[in-house]
Tab-separated table of C-alpha atoms and ligand atoms in Angstrom:
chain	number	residue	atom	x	y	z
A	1	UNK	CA	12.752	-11.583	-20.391
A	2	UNK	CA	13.878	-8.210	-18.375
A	3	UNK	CA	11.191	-5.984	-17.271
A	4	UNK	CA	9.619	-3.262	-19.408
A	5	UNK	CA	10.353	-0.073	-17.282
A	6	UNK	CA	8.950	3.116	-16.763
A	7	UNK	CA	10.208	5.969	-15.704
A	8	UNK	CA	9.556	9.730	-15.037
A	9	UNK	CA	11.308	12.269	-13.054
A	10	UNK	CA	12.029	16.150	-13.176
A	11	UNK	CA	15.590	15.395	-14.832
A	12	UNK	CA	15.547	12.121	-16.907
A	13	UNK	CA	18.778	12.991	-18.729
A	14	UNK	CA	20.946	14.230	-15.195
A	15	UNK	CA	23.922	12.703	-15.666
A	16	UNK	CA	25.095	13.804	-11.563
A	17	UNK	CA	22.810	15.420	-9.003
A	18	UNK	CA	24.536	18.708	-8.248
A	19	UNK	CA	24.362	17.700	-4.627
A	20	UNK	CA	25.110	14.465	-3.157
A	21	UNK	CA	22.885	14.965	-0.264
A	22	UNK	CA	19.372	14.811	0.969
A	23	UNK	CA	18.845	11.637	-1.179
A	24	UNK	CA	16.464	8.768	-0.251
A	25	UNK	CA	15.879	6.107	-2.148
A	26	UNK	CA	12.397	4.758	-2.245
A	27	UNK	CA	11.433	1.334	-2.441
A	28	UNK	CA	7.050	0.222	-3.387
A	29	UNK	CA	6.004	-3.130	-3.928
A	30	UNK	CA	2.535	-3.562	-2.326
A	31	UNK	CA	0.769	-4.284	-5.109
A	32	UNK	CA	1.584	-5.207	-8.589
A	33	UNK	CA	4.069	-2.538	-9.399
A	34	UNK	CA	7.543	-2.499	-8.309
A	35	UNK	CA	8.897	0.823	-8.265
A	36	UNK	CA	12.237	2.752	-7.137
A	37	UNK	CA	12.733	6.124	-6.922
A	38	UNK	CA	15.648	8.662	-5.747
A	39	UNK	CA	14.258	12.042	-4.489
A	40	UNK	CA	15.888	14.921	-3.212
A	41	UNK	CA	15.659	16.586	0.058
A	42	UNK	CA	11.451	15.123	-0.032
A	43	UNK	CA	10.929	17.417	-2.745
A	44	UNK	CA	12.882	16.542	-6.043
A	45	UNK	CA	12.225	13.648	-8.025
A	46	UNK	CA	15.975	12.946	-9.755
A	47	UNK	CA	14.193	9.415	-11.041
A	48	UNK	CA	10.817	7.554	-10.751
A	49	UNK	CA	11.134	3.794	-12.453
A	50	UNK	CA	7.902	1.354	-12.744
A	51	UNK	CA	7.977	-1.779	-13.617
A	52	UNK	CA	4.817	-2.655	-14.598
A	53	UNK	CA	2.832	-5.880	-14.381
A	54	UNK	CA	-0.247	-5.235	-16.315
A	55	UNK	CA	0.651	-7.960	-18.605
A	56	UNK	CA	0.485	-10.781	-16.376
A	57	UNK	CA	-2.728	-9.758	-14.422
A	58	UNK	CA	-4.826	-8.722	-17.328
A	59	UNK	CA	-5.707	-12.107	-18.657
A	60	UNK	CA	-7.354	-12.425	-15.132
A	61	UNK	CA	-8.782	-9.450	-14.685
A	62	UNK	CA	-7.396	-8.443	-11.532
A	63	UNK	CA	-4.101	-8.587	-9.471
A	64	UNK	CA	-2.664	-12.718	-8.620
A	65	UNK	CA	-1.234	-12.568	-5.265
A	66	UNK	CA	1.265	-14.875	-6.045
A	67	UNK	CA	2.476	-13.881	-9.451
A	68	UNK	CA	2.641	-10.034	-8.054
A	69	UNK	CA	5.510	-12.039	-5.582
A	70	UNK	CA	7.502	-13.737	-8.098
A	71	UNK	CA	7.426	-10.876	-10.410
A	72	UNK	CA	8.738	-8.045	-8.054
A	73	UNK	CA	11.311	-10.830	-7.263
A	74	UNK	CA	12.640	-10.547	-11.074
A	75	UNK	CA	11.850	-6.552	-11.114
A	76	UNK	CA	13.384	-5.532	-8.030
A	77	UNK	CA	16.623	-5.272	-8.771
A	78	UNK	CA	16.857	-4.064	-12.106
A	79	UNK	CA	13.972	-1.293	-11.378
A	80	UNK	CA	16.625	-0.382	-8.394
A	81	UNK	CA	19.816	-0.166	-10.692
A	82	UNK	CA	17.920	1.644	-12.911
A	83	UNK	CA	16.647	4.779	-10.573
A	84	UNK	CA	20.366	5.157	-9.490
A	85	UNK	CA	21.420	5.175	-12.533
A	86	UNK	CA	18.656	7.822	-14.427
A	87	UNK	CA	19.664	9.302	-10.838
A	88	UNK	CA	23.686	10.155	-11.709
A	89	UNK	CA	23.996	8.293	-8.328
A	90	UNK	CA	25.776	5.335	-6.448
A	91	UNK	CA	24.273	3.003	-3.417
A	92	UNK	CA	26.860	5.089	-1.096
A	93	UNK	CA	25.683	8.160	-2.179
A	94	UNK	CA	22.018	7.633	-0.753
A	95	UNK	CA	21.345	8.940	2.829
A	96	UNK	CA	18.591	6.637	3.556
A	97	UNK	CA	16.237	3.844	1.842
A	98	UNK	CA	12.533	3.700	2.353
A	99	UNK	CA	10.508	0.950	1.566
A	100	UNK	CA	6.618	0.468	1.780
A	101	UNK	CA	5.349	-1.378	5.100
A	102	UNK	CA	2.345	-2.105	4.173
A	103	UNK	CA	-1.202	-1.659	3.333
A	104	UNK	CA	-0.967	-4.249	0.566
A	105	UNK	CA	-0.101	-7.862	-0.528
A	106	UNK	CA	2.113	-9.476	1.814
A	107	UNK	CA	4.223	-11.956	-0.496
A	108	UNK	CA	4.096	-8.754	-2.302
A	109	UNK	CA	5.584	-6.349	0.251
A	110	UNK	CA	7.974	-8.810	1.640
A	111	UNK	CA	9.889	-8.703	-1.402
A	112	UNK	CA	10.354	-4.948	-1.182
A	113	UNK	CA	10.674	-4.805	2.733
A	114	UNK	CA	13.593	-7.719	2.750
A	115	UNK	CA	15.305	-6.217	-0.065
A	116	UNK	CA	15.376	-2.585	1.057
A	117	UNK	CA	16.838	-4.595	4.760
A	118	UNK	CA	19.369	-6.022	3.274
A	119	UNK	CA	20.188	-3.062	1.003
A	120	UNK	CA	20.291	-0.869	4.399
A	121	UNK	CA	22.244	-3.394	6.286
A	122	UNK	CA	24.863	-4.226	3.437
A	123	UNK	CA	25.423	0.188	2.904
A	124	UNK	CA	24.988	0.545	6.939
A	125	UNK	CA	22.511	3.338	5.772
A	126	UNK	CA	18.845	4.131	8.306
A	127	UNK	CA	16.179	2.160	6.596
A	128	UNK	CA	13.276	4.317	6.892
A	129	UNK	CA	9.246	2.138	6.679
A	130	UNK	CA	6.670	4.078	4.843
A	131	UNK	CA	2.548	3.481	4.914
A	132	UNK	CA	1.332	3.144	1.156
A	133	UNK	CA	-1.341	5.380	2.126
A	134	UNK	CA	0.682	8.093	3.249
A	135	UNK	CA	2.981	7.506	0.415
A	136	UNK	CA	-0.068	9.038	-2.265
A	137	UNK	CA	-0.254	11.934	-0.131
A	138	UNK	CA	2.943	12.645	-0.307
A	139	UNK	CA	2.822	12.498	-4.278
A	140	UNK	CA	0.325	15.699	-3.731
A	141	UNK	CA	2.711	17.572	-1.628
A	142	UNK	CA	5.654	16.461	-4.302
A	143	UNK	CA	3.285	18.498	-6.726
A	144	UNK	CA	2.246	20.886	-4.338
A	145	UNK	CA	5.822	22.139	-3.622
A	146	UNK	CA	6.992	21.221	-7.229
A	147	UNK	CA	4.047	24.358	-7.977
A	148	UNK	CA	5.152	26.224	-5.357
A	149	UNK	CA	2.115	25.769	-3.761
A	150	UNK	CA	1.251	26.698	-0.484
A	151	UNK	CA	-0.928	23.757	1.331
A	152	UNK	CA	-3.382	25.618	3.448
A	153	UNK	CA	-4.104	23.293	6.660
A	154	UNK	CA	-5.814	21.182	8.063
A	155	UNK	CA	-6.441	19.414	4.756
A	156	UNK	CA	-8.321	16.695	3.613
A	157	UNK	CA	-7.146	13.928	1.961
A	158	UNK	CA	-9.144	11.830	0.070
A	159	UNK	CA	-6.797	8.541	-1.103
A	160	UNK	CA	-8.408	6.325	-3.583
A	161	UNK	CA	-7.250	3.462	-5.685
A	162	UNK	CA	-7.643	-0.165	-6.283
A	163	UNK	CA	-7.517	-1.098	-2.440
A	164	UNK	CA	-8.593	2.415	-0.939
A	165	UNK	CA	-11.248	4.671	-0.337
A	166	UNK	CA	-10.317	6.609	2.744
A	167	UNK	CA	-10.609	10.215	4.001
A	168	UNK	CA	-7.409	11.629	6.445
A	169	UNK	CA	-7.581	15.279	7.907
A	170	UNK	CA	-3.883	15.966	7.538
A	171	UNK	CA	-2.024	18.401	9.077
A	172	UNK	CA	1.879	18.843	9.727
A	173	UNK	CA	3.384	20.331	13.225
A	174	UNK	CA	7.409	20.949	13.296
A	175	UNK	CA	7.812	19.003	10.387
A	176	UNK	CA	5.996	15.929	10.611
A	177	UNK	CA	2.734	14.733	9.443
A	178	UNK	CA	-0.078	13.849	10.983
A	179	UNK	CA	-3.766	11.851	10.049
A	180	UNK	CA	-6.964	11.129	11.276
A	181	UNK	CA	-8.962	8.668	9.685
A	182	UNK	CA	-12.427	10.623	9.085
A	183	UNK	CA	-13.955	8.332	6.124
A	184	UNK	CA	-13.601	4.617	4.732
A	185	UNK	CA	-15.747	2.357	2.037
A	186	UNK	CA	-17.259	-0.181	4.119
A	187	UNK	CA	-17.067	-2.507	0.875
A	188	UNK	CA	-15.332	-2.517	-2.462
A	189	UNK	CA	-12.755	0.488	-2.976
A	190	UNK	CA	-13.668	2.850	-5.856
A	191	UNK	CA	-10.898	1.768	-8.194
A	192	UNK	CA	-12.037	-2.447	-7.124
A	193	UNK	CA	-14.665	-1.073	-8.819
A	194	UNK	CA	-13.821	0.379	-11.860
A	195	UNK	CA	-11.696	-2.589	-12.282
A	196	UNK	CA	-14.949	-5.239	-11.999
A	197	UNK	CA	-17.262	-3.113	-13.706
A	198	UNK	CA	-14.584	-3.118	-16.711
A	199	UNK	CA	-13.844	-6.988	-16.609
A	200	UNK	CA	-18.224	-7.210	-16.559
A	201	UNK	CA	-18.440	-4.965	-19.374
A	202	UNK	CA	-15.799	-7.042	-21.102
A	203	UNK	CA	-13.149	-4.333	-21.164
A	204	UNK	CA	-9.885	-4.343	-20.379
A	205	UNK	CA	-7.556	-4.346	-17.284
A	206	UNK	CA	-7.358	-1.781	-14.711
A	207	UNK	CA	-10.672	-1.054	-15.631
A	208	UNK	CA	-10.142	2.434	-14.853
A	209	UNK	CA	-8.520	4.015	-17.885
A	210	UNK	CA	-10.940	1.880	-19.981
A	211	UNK	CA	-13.797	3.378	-18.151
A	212	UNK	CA	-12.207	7.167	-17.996
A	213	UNK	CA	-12.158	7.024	-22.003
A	214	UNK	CA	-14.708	5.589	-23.226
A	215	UNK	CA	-17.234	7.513	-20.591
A	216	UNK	CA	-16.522	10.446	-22.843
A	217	UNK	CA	-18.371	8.737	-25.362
A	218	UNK	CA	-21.382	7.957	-23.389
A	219	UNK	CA	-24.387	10.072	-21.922
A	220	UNK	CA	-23.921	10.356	-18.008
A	221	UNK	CA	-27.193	10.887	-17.297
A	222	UNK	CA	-28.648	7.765	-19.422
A	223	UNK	CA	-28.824	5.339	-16.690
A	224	UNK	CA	-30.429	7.182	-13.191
A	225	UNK	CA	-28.221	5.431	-10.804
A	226	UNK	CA	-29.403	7.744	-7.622
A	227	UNK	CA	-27.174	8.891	-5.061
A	228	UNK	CA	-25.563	6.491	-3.081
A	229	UNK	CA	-26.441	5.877	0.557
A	230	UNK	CA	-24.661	4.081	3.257
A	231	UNK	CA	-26.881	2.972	6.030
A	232	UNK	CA	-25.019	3.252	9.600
A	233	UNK	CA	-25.989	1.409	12.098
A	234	UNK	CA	-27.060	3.145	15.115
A	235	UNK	CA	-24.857	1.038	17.411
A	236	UNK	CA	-21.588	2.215	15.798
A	237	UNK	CA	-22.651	5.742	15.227
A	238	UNK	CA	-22.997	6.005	18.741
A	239	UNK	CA	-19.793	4.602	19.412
A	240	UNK	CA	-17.745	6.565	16.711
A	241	UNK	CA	-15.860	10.111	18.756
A	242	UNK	CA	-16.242	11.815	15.564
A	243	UNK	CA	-18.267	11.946	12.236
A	244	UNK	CA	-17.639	9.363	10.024
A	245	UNK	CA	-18.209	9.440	6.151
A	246	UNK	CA	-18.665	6.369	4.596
A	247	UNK	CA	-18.352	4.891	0.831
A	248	UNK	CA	-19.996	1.745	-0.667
A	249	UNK	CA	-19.421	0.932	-4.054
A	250	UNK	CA	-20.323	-2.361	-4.128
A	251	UNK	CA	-24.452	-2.341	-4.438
A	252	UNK	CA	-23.461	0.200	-7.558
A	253	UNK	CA	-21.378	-2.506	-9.418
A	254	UNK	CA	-24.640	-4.913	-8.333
A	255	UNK	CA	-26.454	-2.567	-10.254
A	256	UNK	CA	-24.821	-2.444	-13.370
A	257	UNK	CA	-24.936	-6.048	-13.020
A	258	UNK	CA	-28.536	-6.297	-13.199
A	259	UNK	CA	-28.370	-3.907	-15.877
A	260	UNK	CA	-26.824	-6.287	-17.937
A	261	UNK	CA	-28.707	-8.727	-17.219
A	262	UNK	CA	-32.243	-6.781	-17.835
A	263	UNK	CA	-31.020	-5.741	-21.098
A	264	UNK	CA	-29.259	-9.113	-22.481
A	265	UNK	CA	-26.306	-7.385	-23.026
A	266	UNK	CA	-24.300	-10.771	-22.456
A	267	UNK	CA	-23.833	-12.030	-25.884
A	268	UNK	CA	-22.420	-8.038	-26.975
A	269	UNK	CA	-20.024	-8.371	-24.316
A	270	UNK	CA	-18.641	-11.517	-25.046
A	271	UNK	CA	-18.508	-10.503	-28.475
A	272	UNK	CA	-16.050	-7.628	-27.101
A	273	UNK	CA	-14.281	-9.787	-25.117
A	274	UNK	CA	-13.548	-12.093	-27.606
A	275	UNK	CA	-12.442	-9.033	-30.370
A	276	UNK	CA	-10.337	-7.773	-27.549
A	277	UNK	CA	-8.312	-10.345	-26.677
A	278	UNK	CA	-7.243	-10.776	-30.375
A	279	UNK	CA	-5.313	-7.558	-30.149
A	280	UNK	CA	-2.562	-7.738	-27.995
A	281	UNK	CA	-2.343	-4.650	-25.954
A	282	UNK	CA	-5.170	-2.951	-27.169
A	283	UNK	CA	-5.856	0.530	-25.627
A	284	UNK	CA	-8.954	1.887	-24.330
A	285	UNK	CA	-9.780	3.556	-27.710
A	286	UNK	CA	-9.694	-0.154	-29.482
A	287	UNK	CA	-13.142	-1.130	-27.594
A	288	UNK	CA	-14.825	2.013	-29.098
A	289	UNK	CA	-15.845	0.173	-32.069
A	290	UNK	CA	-16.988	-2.695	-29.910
A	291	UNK	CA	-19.588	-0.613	-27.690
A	292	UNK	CA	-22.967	0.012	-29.037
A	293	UNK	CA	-24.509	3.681	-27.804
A	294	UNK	CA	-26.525	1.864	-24.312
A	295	UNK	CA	-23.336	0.458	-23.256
A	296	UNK	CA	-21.096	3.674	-23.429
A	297	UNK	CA	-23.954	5.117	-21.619
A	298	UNK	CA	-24.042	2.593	-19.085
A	299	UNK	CA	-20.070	3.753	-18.994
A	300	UNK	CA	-20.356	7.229	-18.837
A	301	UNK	CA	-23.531	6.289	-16.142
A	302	UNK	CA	-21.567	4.551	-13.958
A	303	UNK	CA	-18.305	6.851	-14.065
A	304	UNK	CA	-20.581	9.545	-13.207
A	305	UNK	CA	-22.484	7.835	-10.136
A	306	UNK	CA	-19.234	6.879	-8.593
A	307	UNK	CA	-17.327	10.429	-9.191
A	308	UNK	CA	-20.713	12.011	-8.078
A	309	UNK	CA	-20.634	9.955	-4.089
A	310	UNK	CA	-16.537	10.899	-4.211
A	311	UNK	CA	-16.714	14.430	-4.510
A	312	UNK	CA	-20.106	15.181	-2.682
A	313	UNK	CA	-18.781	13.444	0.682
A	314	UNK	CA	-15.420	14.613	0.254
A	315	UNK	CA	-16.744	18.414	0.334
A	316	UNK	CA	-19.424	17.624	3.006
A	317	UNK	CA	-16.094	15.940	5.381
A	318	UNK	CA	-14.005	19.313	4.631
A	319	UNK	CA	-17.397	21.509	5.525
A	320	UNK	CA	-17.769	19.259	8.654
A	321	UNK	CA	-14.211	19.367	9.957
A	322	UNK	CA	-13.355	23.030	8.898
A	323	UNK	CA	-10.440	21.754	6.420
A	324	UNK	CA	-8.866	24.776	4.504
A	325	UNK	CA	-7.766	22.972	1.477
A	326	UNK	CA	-8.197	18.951	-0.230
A	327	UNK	CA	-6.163	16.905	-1.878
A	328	UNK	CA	-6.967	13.820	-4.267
A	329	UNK	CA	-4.686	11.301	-4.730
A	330	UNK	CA	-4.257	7.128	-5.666
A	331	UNK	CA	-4.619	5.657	-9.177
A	332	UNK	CA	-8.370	7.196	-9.767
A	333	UNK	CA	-7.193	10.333	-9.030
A	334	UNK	CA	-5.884	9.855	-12.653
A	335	UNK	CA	-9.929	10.270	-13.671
A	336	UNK	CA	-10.330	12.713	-15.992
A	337	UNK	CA	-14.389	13.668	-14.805
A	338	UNK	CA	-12.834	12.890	-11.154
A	339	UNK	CA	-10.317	16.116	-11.771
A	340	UNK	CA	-12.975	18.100	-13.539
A	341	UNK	CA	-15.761	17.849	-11.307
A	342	UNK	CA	-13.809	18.190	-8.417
A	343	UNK	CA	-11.699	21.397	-9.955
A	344	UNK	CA	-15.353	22.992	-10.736
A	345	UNK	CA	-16.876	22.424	-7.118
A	346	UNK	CA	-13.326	23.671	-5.532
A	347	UNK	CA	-13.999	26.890	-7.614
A	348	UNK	CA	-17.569	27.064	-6.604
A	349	UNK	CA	-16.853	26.753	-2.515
A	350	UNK	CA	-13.675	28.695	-2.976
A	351	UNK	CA	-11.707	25.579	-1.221
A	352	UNK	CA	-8.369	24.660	-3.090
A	353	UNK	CA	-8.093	20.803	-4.755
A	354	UNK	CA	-4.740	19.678	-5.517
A	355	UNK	CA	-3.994	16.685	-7.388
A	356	UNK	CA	-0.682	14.687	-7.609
A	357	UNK	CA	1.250	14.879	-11.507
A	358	UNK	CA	-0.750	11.975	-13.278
A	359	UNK	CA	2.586	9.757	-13.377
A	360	UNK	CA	1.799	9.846	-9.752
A	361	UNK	CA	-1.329	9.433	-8.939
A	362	UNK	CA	-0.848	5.038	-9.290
A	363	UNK	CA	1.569	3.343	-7.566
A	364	UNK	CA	4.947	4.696	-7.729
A	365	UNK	CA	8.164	4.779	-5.231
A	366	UNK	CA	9.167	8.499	-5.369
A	367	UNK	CA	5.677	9.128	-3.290
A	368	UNK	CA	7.565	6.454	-0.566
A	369	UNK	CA	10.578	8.458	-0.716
A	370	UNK	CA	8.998	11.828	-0.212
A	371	UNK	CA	6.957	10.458	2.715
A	372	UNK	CA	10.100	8.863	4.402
A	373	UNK	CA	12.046	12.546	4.384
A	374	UNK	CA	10.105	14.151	7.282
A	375	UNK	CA	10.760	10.633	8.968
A	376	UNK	CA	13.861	10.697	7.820
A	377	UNK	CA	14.882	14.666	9.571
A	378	UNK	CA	13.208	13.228	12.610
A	379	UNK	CA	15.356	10.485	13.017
A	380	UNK	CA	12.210	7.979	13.044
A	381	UNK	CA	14.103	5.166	11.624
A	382	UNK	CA	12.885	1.775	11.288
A	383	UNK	CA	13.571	-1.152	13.388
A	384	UNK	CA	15.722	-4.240	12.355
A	385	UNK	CA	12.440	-6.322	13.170
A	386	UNK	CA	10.568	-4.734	10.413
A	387	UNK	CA	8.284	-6.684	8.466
A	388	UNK	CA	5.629	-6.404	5.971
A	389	UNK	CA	2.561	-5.083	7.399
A	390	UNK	CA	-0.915	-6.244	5.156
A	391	UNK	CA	-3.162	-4.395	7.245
A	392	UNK	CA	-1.172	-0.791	8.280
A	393	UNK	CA	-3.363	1.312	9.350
A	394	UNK	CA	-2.995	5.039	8.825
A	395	UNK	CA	-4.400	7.760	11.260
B	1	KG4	O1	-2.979	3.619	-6.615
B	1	KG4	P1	-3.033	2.444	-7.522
B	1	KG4	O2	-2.021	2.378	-8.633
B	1	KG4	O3	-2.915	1.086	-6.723
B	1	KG4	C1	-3.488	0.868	-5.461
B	1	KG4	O4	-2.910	1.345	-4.447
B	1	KG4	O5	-4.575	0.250	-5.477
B	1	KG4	O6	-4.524	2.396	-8.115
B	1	KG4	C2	-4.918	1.464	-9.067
B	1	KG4	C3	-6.398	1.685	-9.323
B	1	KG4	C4	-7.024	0.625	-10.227
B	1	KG4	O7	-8.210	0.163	-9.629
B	1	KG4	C5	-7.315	1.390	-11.513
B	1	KG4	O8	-8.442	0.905	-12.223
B	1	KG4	C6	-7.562	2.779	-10.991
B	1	KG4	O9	-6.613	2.943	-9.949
B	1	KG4	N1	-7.352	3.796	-12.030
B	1	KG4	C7	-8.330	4.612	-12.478
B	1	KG4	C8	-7.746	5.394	-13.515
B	1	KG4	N2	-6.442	5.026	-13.639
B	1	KG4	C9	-6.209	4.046	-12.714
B	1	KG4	N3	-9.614	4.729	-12.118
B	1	KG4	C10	-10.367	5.624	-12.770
B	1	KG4	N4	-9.894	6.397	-13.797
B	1	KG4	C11	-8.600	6.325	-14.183
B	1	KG4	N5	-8.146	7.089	-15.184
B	2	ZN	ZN1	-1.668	2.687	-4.122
């Protein structure tokens, strides 16, 4: 069955870019949505084309290593032809591919890596290797510039998603970007968990729309899950050049576990389950009918404690390192009380918050092709050894 894709991009319906230059063509498969993208000069999205793969993960509740492979092996090309054609553009047209190096799955990522190779190879084009992580904060700057939006510096970027929960002070110097890595979780990433709390709850997957809706629903406040602390141990501190500001989501997902469990809520959510999965696609509004008024509090509860740590550390790094502006980006960025609160506080200290267009705040290759163009100008082109790199570290 061909993929179902998914596109956005500032022109869907250009037939031919005006101007055959400047254009990269971005390549993402880390995780478990293979994307291409052609974007102009860094700046210009001509096409943005997702293939999704939703469908096959969901009935597990989280991401199969091995079917992520094998589908991106179908998607790839397809998803490719695709962005050149929404595009108005050919393969010998391009200037330069990108592809993501890594952090992510690596059956995943090889797929993307060895295709983008032999795509650079076969055209004789500079294959240029992206890190995911720098890729979603490049799909702030996309927005930032698309706004005409001046980026005051040094910012702070906070990238977090299924995989991530990291802090970078950013800053760019004759055209290239730079990143120190000033904060990390030291357990599950805040999308991770969204995503479990969800498949606990008996909701659907990613957990994280499912949570962002029906949290409007609930009472925030219902459930006092206090602040969340992160004990460092002295040994490290000491060690660490700089201060270090550190997430943990994981005792919070323990807690809503034992708040199941002290409230024999098991039965209601298999009950949901069950209703769920006899509706094929359902959307997060389906399960409204499902949740009694304690569990969209527990929701709303949870959503709140985890958007709460996100944006009070996030501040408390810019305070500490002097940044002049923030930026938010990876797939619960999309968070609707994650934009709010964060907007209101940014008004409040008078420091700017940018966010990425919500199309780009998951997964998605034009952020890898706007990341590769200051590579790209510098002639940092990637070498014919290049592999897929699980672990990249950024900063
Ligand atoms: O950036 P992304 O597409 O992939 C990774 O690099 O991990 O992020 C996916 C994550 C999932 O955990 C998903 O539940 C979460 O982003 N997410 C959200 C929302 N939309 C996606 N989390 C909270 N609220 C949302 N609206
Ligand atoms: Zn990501």
């Amino acid at each position: 069955m061909p993929p179902t894709l998914r596109s956005s991009s500032d022109s869907p319906q250009t037939p031919e870019p005006s101007r055959k230059t400047g254009l990269i063509l971005g390549i993402e498969s880390s995780c478990d949505e293979t994307g291409a993208a052609v974007v102009r000069d860094g700046a210009e999205v001509l096409s943005n084309v997702i293939a999704s793969q939703i469908r096959t993960h969901a009935p597990y509740g989280g991401v199969v290593p091995e079917l992520a492979s094998r589908e991106h092996l179908q998607n790839i090309v397809p998803v490719v032809r695709t962005a050149l054609q929404q595009a108005g553009c050919s393969l010998e047209d391009l200037d330069a591919i990108a592809v993501t190096e890594g952090p992510g799955l690596a059956g995943a990522l090889l797929v993307g890596v060895m295709y983008a190779k032999g795509l650079a190879f076969a055209l004789q084009k500079p294959l240029i290797a992206v890190n995911h992580l720098e890729g979603h904060i490049h799909a702030v700057l996309l927005e930032a510039k698309k706004q005409q939006q001046i980026l005051e510096q040094p910012t702070l970027a906070l990238v977090v998603s299924g995989g991530h929960t990291h802090l970078y002070l950013a800053e760019e110097a004759h055209g290239s970007w730079r990143y120190k890595n000033v904060g990390r979780t030291v357990d599950d990433a805040a999308g991770e968990a969204f995503d479990k709390v969800s498949k606990l709850l008996g909701l659907g997957y990613p957990g994280g729309p499912w949570i962002d809706w029906l949290a409007q629903h609930g009472d925030p406040h219902a459930v006092p899950f206090g602040p969340i602390t992160v004990k460092q141990k002295p040994y490290r501190a000491a060690q660490l050049q700089s201060p270090r500001f550190l997430f943990s989501f994981s005792g919070l997902k323990t807690a809503v576990l034992r708040y199941v469990q002290l409230h024999d809520l098991k039965s209601s959510i298999e009950a949901r389950r069950e209703a769920l999965a006899k509706l094929p696609d359902a959307k997060p509004a389906a399960a409204l009918e499902f949740c009694d008024t304690g569990t969209l509090n527990l929701i709303a509860s949870f959503q709140r404690a985890v958007v709460d740590d996100l944006v009070r550390k996030t501040f408390k790094a810019a305070e500490s390192f002097h940044a002049a502006s923030i930026l938010v980006s990876g797939g619960v960025a999309a968070n609707r009380e994650l934009r709010q609160h964060f907007l209101s506080e940014a008004k409040k200290r008078r420091l700017p918050v940018t966010f990425p267009a919500l199309e780009l705040s998951t997964d998605n290759a034009a952020m890898i092709a706007a990341a590769a163009w200051p590579k790209f100008v510098a002639g940092d082109v990637a070498a014919e050894t290049l592999t897929a790199e699980p672990s990249l570290p950024l900063g």
